CSV table of C-alpha atoms in Angstrom, one decimal:
chain,number,residue,atom,x,y,z
A,1,UNK,CA,98.5,73.7,135.9
A,2,UNK,CA,101.6,73.9,133.8
A,3,UNK,CA,104.9,75.3,134.9
A,4,UNK,CA,104.3,78.6,133.1
A,5,UNK,CA,101.0,79.3,135.0
A,6,UNK,CA,102.9,81.4,137.6
A,7,UNK,CA,102.0,82.4,141.2
A,8,UNK,CA,102.9,85.5,143.2
A,9,UNK,CA,105.5,84.7,145.9
A,10,UNK,CA,104.2,86.1,149.1
A,11,UNK,CA,103.5,89.8,149.5
A,12,UNK,CA,105.7,90.8,146.6
A,13,UNK,CA,105.7,91.5,142.9
A,14,UNK,CA,107.6,88.3,142.1
A,15,UNK,CA,106.0,85.7,140.0
A,16,UNK,CA,107.3,82.2,140.0
A,17,UNK,CA,106.4,78.7,138.7
A,18,UNK,CA,104.2,76.5,141.0
A,19,UNK,CA,107.2,74.2,141.4
A,20,UNK,CA,110.7,75.4,142.0
A,21,UNK,CA,113.7,73.4,140.8
A,22,UNK,CA,116.1,72.4,143.6
A,23,UNK,CA,119.8,72.3,142.5
A,24,UNK,CA,121.0,70.5,145.7
A,25,UNK,CA,121.7,67.4,143.5
A,26,UNK,CA,123.8,69.3,141.0
A,27,UNK,CA,127.4,67.9,141.1
A,28,UNK,CA,128.9,64.6,142.2
A,29,UNK,CA,131.0,66.0,144.9
A,30,UNK,CA,131.3,63.6,147.9
A,31,UNK,CA,128.4,63.6,150.3
A,32,UNK,CA,126.0,65.3,147.9
A,33,UNK,CA,124.2,62.3,146.5
A,34,UNK,CA,124.0,64.2,143.2
A,35,UNK,CA,124.5,63.8,139.6
A,36,UNK,CA,127.0,64.7,136.9
A,37,UNK,CA,127.4,68.2,135.3
A,38,UNK,CA,125.9,66.8,132.1
A,39,UNK,CA,122.8,65.4,133.8
A,40,UNK,CA,122.5,68.6,135.9
A,41,UNK,CA,122.4,70.6,132.8
A,42,UNK,CA,119.9,68.4,131.2
A,43,UNK,CA,117.6,68.6,134.2
A,44,UNK,CA,117.9,72.4,134.3
A,45,UNK,CA,117.2,72.8,130.5
A,46,UNK,CA,114.2,70.5,130.8
A,47,UNK,CA,112.7,72.5,133.7
A,48,UNK,CA,113.3,75.8,131.9
A,49,UNK,CA,112.1,74.5,128.5
A,50,UNK,CA,108.9,73.5,130.2
A,51,UNK,CA,108.2,77.0,131.4
A,52,UNK,CA,109.8,76.7,134.8
A,53,UNK,CA,111.5,80.0,136.0
A,54,UNK,CA,112.3,79.4,139.8
A,55,UNK,CA,115.7,77.8,140.5
A,56,UNK,CA,117.0,77.3,144.0
A,57,UNK,CA,120.6,76.6,145.3
A,58,UNK,CA,122.9,77.3,148.2
A,59,UNK,CA,126.5,78.2,148.7
A,60,UNK,CA,126.9,74.9,150.7
A,61,UNK,CA,125.4,72.5,148.1
A,62,UNK,CA,128.2,70.2,146.7
A,63,UNK,CA,130.8,72.5,148.2
A,64,UNK,CA,129.7,75.3,145.8
A,65,UNK,CA,129.6,73.2,142.7
A,66,UNK,CA,125.9,73.5,142.4
A,67,UNK,CA,126.1,77.2,142.0
A,68,UNK,CA,129.0,76.9,139.6
A,69,UNK,CA,127.1,74.5,137.4
A,70,UNK,CA,124.1,76.9,137.2
A,71,UNK,CA,126.4,79.9,136.5
A,72,UNK,CA,128.3,78.1,133.7
A,73,UNK,CA,125.1,77.0,132.1
A,74,UNK,CA,123.6,80.4,132.1
A,75,UNK,CA,126.8,82.0,130.8
A,76,UNK,CA,126.7,79.5,127.9
A,77,UNK,CA,123.1,80.3,127.2
A,78,UNK,CA,122.8,84.1,126.9
A,79,UNK,CA,119.5,85.7,127.7
A,80,UNK,CA,118.2,82.8,129.9
A,81,UNK,CA,119.4,84.1,133.3
A,82,UNK,CA,117.3,87.3,133.0
A,83,UNK,CA,114.1,85.3,132.6
A,84,UNK,CA,114.8,83.2,135.7
A,85,UNK,CA,114.1,83.7,139.4
A,86,UNK,CA,117.5,82.7,140.8
A,87,UNK,CA,117.7,82.0,144.5
A,88,UNK,CA,120.5,80.9,146.8
A,89,UNK,CA,121.3,80.7,150.5
A,90,UNK,CA,123.9,81.9,152.9
A,91,UNK,CA,125.0,80.6,156.3
A,92,UNK,CA,127.1,77.5,155.5
A,93,UNK,CA,130.8,77.9,156.3
A,94,UNK,CA,133.0,76.4,153.5
A,95,UNK,CA,136.3,77.3,155.3
A,96,UNK,CA,137.2,75.0,158.2
A,97,UNK,CA,139.0,76.9,161.0
A,98,UNK,CA,137.5,80.3,160.0
A,99,UNK,CA,134.8,81.3,162.5
A,100,UNK,CA,133.7,84.2,160.2
A,101,UNK,CA,133.4,82.0,157.1
A,102,UNK,CA,129.7,81.4,157.6
A,103,UNK,CA,126.7,82.5,159.7
A,104,UNK,CA,124.7,85.7,159.4
A,105,UNK,CA,127.0,88.5,160.5
A,106,UNK,CA,127.6,91.5,158.3
A,107,UNK,CA,131.1,90.6,157.1
A,108,UNK,CA,130.2,87.0,156.5
A,109,UNK,CA,127.0,87.7,154.6
A,110,UNK,CA,128.8,90.1,152.3
A,111,UNK,CA,131.7,87.7,151.7
A,112,UNK,CA,129.3,84.7,151.1
A,113,UNK,CA,127.2,86.7,148.6
A,114,UNK,CA,130.3,87.9,146.7
A,115,UNK,CA,131.4,84.2,146.4
A,116,UNK,CA,127.9,83.1,145.4
A,117,UNK,CA,127.6,85.8,142.7
A,118,UNK,CA,131.1,84.8,141.4
A,119,UNK,CA,130.1,81.2,141.0
A,120,UNK,CA,126.7,82.0,139.5
A,121,UNK,CA,128.3,84.5,137.1
A,122,UNK,CA,125.7,87.0,137.8
A,123,UNK,CA,125.4,90.6,139.3
A,124,UNK,CA,122.4,89.9,141.5
A,125,UNK,CA,120.2,87.3,143.1
A,126,UNK,CA,116.4,87.5,142.8
A,127,UNK,CA,116.0,85.8,146.2
A,128,UNK,CA,118.4,85.4,149.1
A,129,UNK,CA,117.6,82.9,151.9
A,130,UNK,CA,119.0,82.8,155.4
A,131,UNK,CA,119.7,79.0,155.5
A,132,UNK,CA,119.7,78.6,159.2
A,133,UNK,CA,119.3,80.6,162.4
A,134,UNK,CA,122.5,82.3,163.6
A,135,UNK,CA,121.8,82.6,167.3
A,136,UNK,CA,125.2,84.3,167.8
A,137,UNK,CA,124.4,87.3,165.7
A,138,UNK,CA,121.7,89.9,166.6
A,139,UNK,CA,118.8,89.7,164.1
A,140,UNK,CA,119.0,93.5,163.6
A,141,UNK,CA,122.6,93.0,162.2
A,142,UNK,CA,121.5,90.4,159.7
A,143,UNK,CA,118.4,92.3,158.6
A,144,UNK,CA,120.2,95.6,158.2
A,145,UNK,CA,123.0,94.0,156.1
A,146,UNK,CA,120.4,92.3,153.9
A,147,UNK,CA,118.5,95.5,153.4
A,148,UNK,CA,121.8,97.3,152.5
A,149,UNK,CA,122.4,94.6,149.9
A,150,UNK,CA,118.9,95.0,148.5
A,151,UNK,CA,119.4,98.8,148.2
A,152,UNK,CA,122.7,98.2,146.5
A,153,UNK,CA,121.0,96.0,143.9
A,154,UNK,CA,122.8,92.8,144.6
A,155,UNK,CA,119.7,91.0,145.9
A,156,UNK,CA,116.1,91.7,145.2
A,157,UNK,CA,113.9,89.7,147.8
A,158,UNK,CA,114.6,88.0,151.2
A,159,UNK,CA,113.5,84.8,152.8
A,160,UNK,CA,114.3,82.6,155.9
A,161,UNK,CA,114.8,78.9,156.1
A,162,UNK,CA,115.0,76.5,159.1
A,163,UNK,CA,114.5,79.4,161.5
A,164,UNK,CA,112.2,79.2,164.6
A,165,UNK,CA,108.9,80.9,164.3
A,166,UNK,CA,109.5,83.4,167.1
A,167,UNK,CA,112.8,84.5,165.6
A,168,UNK,CA,111.1,84.8,162.2
A,169,UNK,CA,108.2,86.8,163.7
A,170,UNK,CA,110.8,89.1,165.5
A,171,UNK,CA,112.7,89.5,162.3
A,172,UNK,CA,109.6,90.5,160.2
A,173,UNK,CA,108.3,92.8,162.8
A,174,UNK,CA,111.7,94.5,163.2
A,175,UNK,CA,112.0,94.9,159.4
A,176,UNK,CA,108.5,96.4,159.0
A,177,UNK,CA,109.0,98.9,161.9
A,178,UNK,CA,112.4,100.1,160.6
A,179,UNK,CA,111.4,100.3,157.0
A,180,UNK,CA,113.8,97.5,156.0
A,181,UNK,CA,113.2,94.9,153.3
A,182,UNK,CA,110.7,92.3,154.7
A,183,UNK,CA,110.6,88.6,154.2
A,184,UNK,CA,108.4,87.3,151.4
A,185,UNK,CA,108.8,83.5,151.8
A,186,UNK,CA,109.9,80.8,154.2
A,187,UNK,CA,111.7,77.6,153.0
A,188,UNK,CA,110.7,74.8,155.3
A,189,UNK,CA,110.6,71.1,155.5
A,190,UNK,CA,107.0,70.1,154.6
A,191,UNK,CA,105.5,66.9,153.3
A,192,UNK,CA,102.9,64.3,154.2
A,193,UNK,CA,105.6,62.8,156.4
A,194,UNK,CA,106.8,66.1,157.9
A,195,UNK,CA,103.9,68.3,158.9
A,196,UNK,CA,105.1,69.9,162.2
A,197,UNK,CA,105.5,73.2,160.3
A,198,UNK,CA,101.7,73.5,160.6
A,199,UNK,CA,102.2,74.3,164.3
A,200,UNK,CA,103.9,77.7,164.2
A,201,UNK,CA,105.7,78.6,160.9
A,202,UNK,CA,102.8,77.8,158.7
A,203,UNK,CA,100.2,80.0,160.5
A,204,UNK,CA,102.8,82.7,160.8
A,205,UNK,CA,103.4,82.6,157.0
A,206,UNK,CA,99.7,82.7,156.4
A,207,UNK,CA,99.2,85.7,158.7
A,208,UNK,CA,102.1,87.6,157.2
A,209,UNK,CA,101.3,86.9,153.6
A,210,UNK,CA,104.6,84.8,153.2
A,211,UNK,CA,104.8,82.0,150.8
A,212,UNK,CA,105.8,78.6,152.0
A,213,UNK,CA,108.6,76.9,149.8
A,214,UNK,CA,108.8,73.3,151.0
A,215,UNK,CA,112.1,71.4,150.7
A,216,UNK,CA,112.1,67.6,150.7
A,217,UNK,CA,108.4,67.4,149.6
A,218,UNK,CA,108.8,63.7,149.1
A,219,UNK,CA,110.7,63.2,152.4
A,220,UNK,CA,114.0,61.9,151.0
A,221,UNK,CA,112.2,60.0,148.3
A,222,UNK,CA,110.0,58.0,150.7
A,223,UNK,CA,106.9,59.4,148.9
A,224,UNK,CA,108.2,58.9,145.4
A,225,UNK,CA,106.5,55.5,145.0
A,226,UNK,CA,109.8,53.5,145.0
A,227,UNK,CA,109.5,52.5,148.6
A,228,UNK,CA,107.2,49.6,149.2
A,229,UNK,CA,106.9,47.2,152.1
A,230,UNK,CA,109.2,44.2,151.9
A,231,UNK,CA,111.0,45.7,148.9
A,232,UNK,CA,114.6,46.6,148.7
A,233,UNK,CA,115.3,50.0,147.1
A,234,UNK,CA,118.4,50.0,145.0
A,235,UNK,CA,117.7,53.2,143.0
A,236,UNK,CA,118.4,55.8,145.7
A,237,UNK,CA,121.7,57.5,146.3
A,238,UNK,CA,120.3,59.1,149.5
A,239,UNK,CA,119.2,55.8,151.1
A,240,UNK,CA,122.8,55.4,152.4
A,241,UNK,CA,122.4,58.7,154.4
A,242,UNK,CA,118.8,58.6,155.5
A,243,UNK,CA,117.9,54.8,155.7
A,244,UNK,CA,114.3,53.7,155.0
A,245,UNK,CA,110.8,54.6,156.1
A,246,UNK,CA,109.6,53.6,159.6
A,247,UNK,CA,106.4,51.6,160.1
A,248,UNK,CA,104.5,54.8,161.0
A,249,UNK,CA,105.8,56.4,157.7
A,250,UNK,CA,104.7,53.3,155.7
A,251,UNK,CA,101.1,53.8,156.9
A,252,UNK,CA,101.2,57.2,155.2
A,253,UNK,CA,103.1,55.8,152.2
A,254,UNK,CA,100.4,53.1,151.7
A,255,UNK,CA,97.7,55.7,151.7
A,256,UNK,CA,99.5,57.8,149.1
A,257,UNK,CA,100.1,54.8,146.9
A,258,UNK,CA,96.4,53.9,147.1
A,259,UNK,CA,95.3,57.4,146.0
A,260,UNK,CA,97.8,57.2,143.2
A,261,UNK,CA,96.5,53.9,142.0
A,262,UNK,CA,92.9,55.2,142.1
A,263,UNK,CA,93.9,58.2,140.0
A,264,UNK,CA,96.2,56.4,137.7
A,265,UNK,CA,99.2,58.6,138.5
A,266,UNK,CA,102.4,58.4,140.5
A,267,UNK,CA,102.8,58.5,144.3
A,268,UNK,CA,105.1,61.5,143.9
A,269,UNK,CA,102.5,63.4,141.9
A,270,UNK,CA,99.9,62.8,144.7
A,271,UNK,CA,102.2,63.9,147.4
A,272,UNK,CA,103.1,67.1,145.5
A,273,UNK,CA,99.5,67.8,144.7
A,274,UNK,CA,98.5,67.5,148.4
A,275,UNK,CA,101.1,70.2,149.2
A,276,UNK,CA,99.8,72.5,146.4
A,277,UNK,CA,96.3,72.1,147.9
A,278,UNK,CA,97.3,73.5,151.3
A,279,UNK,CA,96.1,77.0,152.4
A,280,UNK,CA,98.0,80.0,151.2
A,281,UNK,CA,100.8,80.0,148.6
A,282,UNK,CA,102.9,76.8,148.7
A,283,UNK,CA,105.6,76.3,146.1
A,284,UNK,CA,107.4,72.9,146.5
A,285,UNK,CA,111.0,72.5,145.5
A,286,UNK,CA,111.4,69.5,143.3
A,287,UNK,CA,114.8,67.9,142.9
A,288,UNK,CA,116.1,65.2,140.6
A,289,UNK,CA,119.2,63.2,139.8
A,290,UNK,CA,117.9,62.2,136.4
A,291,UNK,CA,115.6,64.0,133.9
A,292,UNK,CA,113.0,61.2,134.3
A,293,UNK,CA,112.8,61.9,138.0
A,294,UNK,CA,112.0,65.6,137.2
A,295,UNK,CA,109.4,64.6,134.7
A,296,UNK,CA,107.7,62.3,137.2
A,297,UNK,CA,107.6,65.0,139.7
A,298,UNK,CA,106.1,67.6,137.2
A,299,UNK,CA,103.1,65.2,136.9
A,300,UNK,CA,102.1,66.7,140.3
A,301,UNK,CA,101.0,69.8,138.4
A,302,UNK,CA,98.4,67.7,136.5
A,303,UNK,CA,96.8,66.0,139.5
A,304,UNK,CA,93.6,67.3,141.1
A,305,UNK,CA,92.8,65.6,144.5
A,306,UNK,CA,89.2,65.4,145.5
A,307,UNK,CA,88.1,66.6,148.9
A,308,UNK,CA,87.8,63.0,149.9
A,309,UNK,CA,91.4,62.3,148.9
A,310,UNK,CA,92.6,65.3,150.8
A,311,UNK,CA,90.6,64.3,153.9
A,312,UNK,CA,92.1,60.7,153.7
A,313,UNK,CA,95.6,62.0,153.4
A,314,UNK,CA,95.1,64.6,156.1
A,315,UNK,CA,93.9,62.1,158.6
A,316,UNK,CA,96.5,59.4,158.0
A,317,UNK,CA,99.3,61.9,158.3
A,318,UNK,CA,98.1,64.1,161.2
A,319,UNK,CA,101.1,65.4,163.0
A,320,UNK,CA,101.8,65.6,166.7
A,321,UNK,CA,102.5,69.3,167.4
A,322,UNK,CA,104.4,70.9,170.3
A,323,UNK,CA,102.6,72.6,173.2
A,324,UNK,CA,100.4,74.8,173.1
A,325,UNK,CA,99.1,73.5,169.7
A,326,UNK,CA,96.7,71.1,171.5
A,327,UNK,CA,95.1,74.0,173.3
A,328,UNK,CA,94.2,75.7,170.1
A,329,UNK,CA,91.8,73.2,168.5
A,330,UNK,CA,88.6,71.7,169.7
A,331,UNK,CA,89.4,72.6,173.3
A,332,UNK,CA,89.8,76.2,172.5
A,333,UNK,CA,86.6,76.2,170.4
A,334,UNK,CA,84.7,74.7,173.3
A,335,UNK,CA,85.9,77.3,175.8
A,336,UNK,CA,85.4,80.2,173.4
A,337,UNK,CA,82.2,79.4,171.5
A,338,UNK,CA,80.3,77.3,174.1
A,339,UNK,CA,78.4,75.0,171.7
A,340,UNK,CA,77.9,77.6,168.9
A,341,UNK,CA,79.1,77.6,165.3
A,342,UNK,CA,81.4,80.5,164.3
A,343,UNK,CA,83.0,81.0,160.9
A,344,UNK,CA,81.9,77.4,160.0
A,345,UNK,CA,83.7,76.0,163.1
A,346,UNK,CA,81.5,73.9,165.4
A,347,UNK,CA,82.1,73.6,169.1
A,348,UNK,CA,81.1,71.6,172.1
A,349,UNK,CA,79.9,72.9,175.5
A,350,UNK,CA,82.2,72.7,178.5
A,351,UNK,CA,80.7,69.8,180.5
A,352,UNK,CA,80.4,71.6,184.0
A,353,UNK,CA,78.3,74.3,182.3
A,354,UNK,CA,75.8,71.6,181.2
A,355,UNK,CA,75.7,70.0,184.7
A,356,UNK,CA,74.6,73.2,186.5
A,357,UNK,CA,72.7,76.4,185.6
A,358,UNK,CA,74.3,78.3,188.5
A,359,UNK,CA,76.5,81.2,187.5
A,360,UNK,CA,78.2,83.5,190.0
């Protein structure tokens, strides 16, 4: 599946590449673990020249430099921006001491968007994400402001990131009832090493027809293939910030490496292919500090995992989900279906029912 075999992003008319390009690594500003302007431009050009059309940034990435690098490149390459689904995020406060410099209130959203559009040198965003939950602002204020900006033509579609499922559900329901612009996608942490999204946000997205757009699909590079037991990793700018894998994580990493060896591909490609095989529309965000990193990640579009491979990876990485998730699996099926098979799901019989035929 090449980059120019597009998928529809949630319940919308927006078509995007199966992998998005993350621009979090664009710029060498302190704390960003990123790359130079020149390398950023090469990565962007390589992605676009391969048919990619979905580019993701945020006002907070490298202190705004990420957006500026993108804006300068598109300005220097006329006609390219109109063919790209350009996304960015609001919430991050770039102005220490100003309580209204970030968040999701009306004035701060408008100010953040104006600055983002200035840096990106464009009149509109194709997709605007809430980067985090603003618990100090009524969700109605956030949604109405975003809807106003959609009606004004400054943004086209909306998504949430890093926001609790109950808040996201409230927001979507409010938007639908009031006739405001609904959410079409959720940007979430999701990988073989981070699967707790499957507890609440994943099912919500599936039910509401939202796409999942995973960030850190290789879990800080842990699933890239460079992390091996008893091996010191020297080619990782992020290792200084995130450390290395735990023993439990290495169990998953070993399984991914084994599947990669069997298929003759990279561990990164296997990890990304596993995400693409999940139910619903899942569009991972791939990031890179060098062009070769991007090219290695794009190999994930060529890998087809067998049902046995998926089963192996599913089982070795099974997450521990928060209550009441445990009540909704085999226990729920036993209590609900009493030993029958429904929609392909088998069930056991509640033991006390077997021990006695008496019913009152």
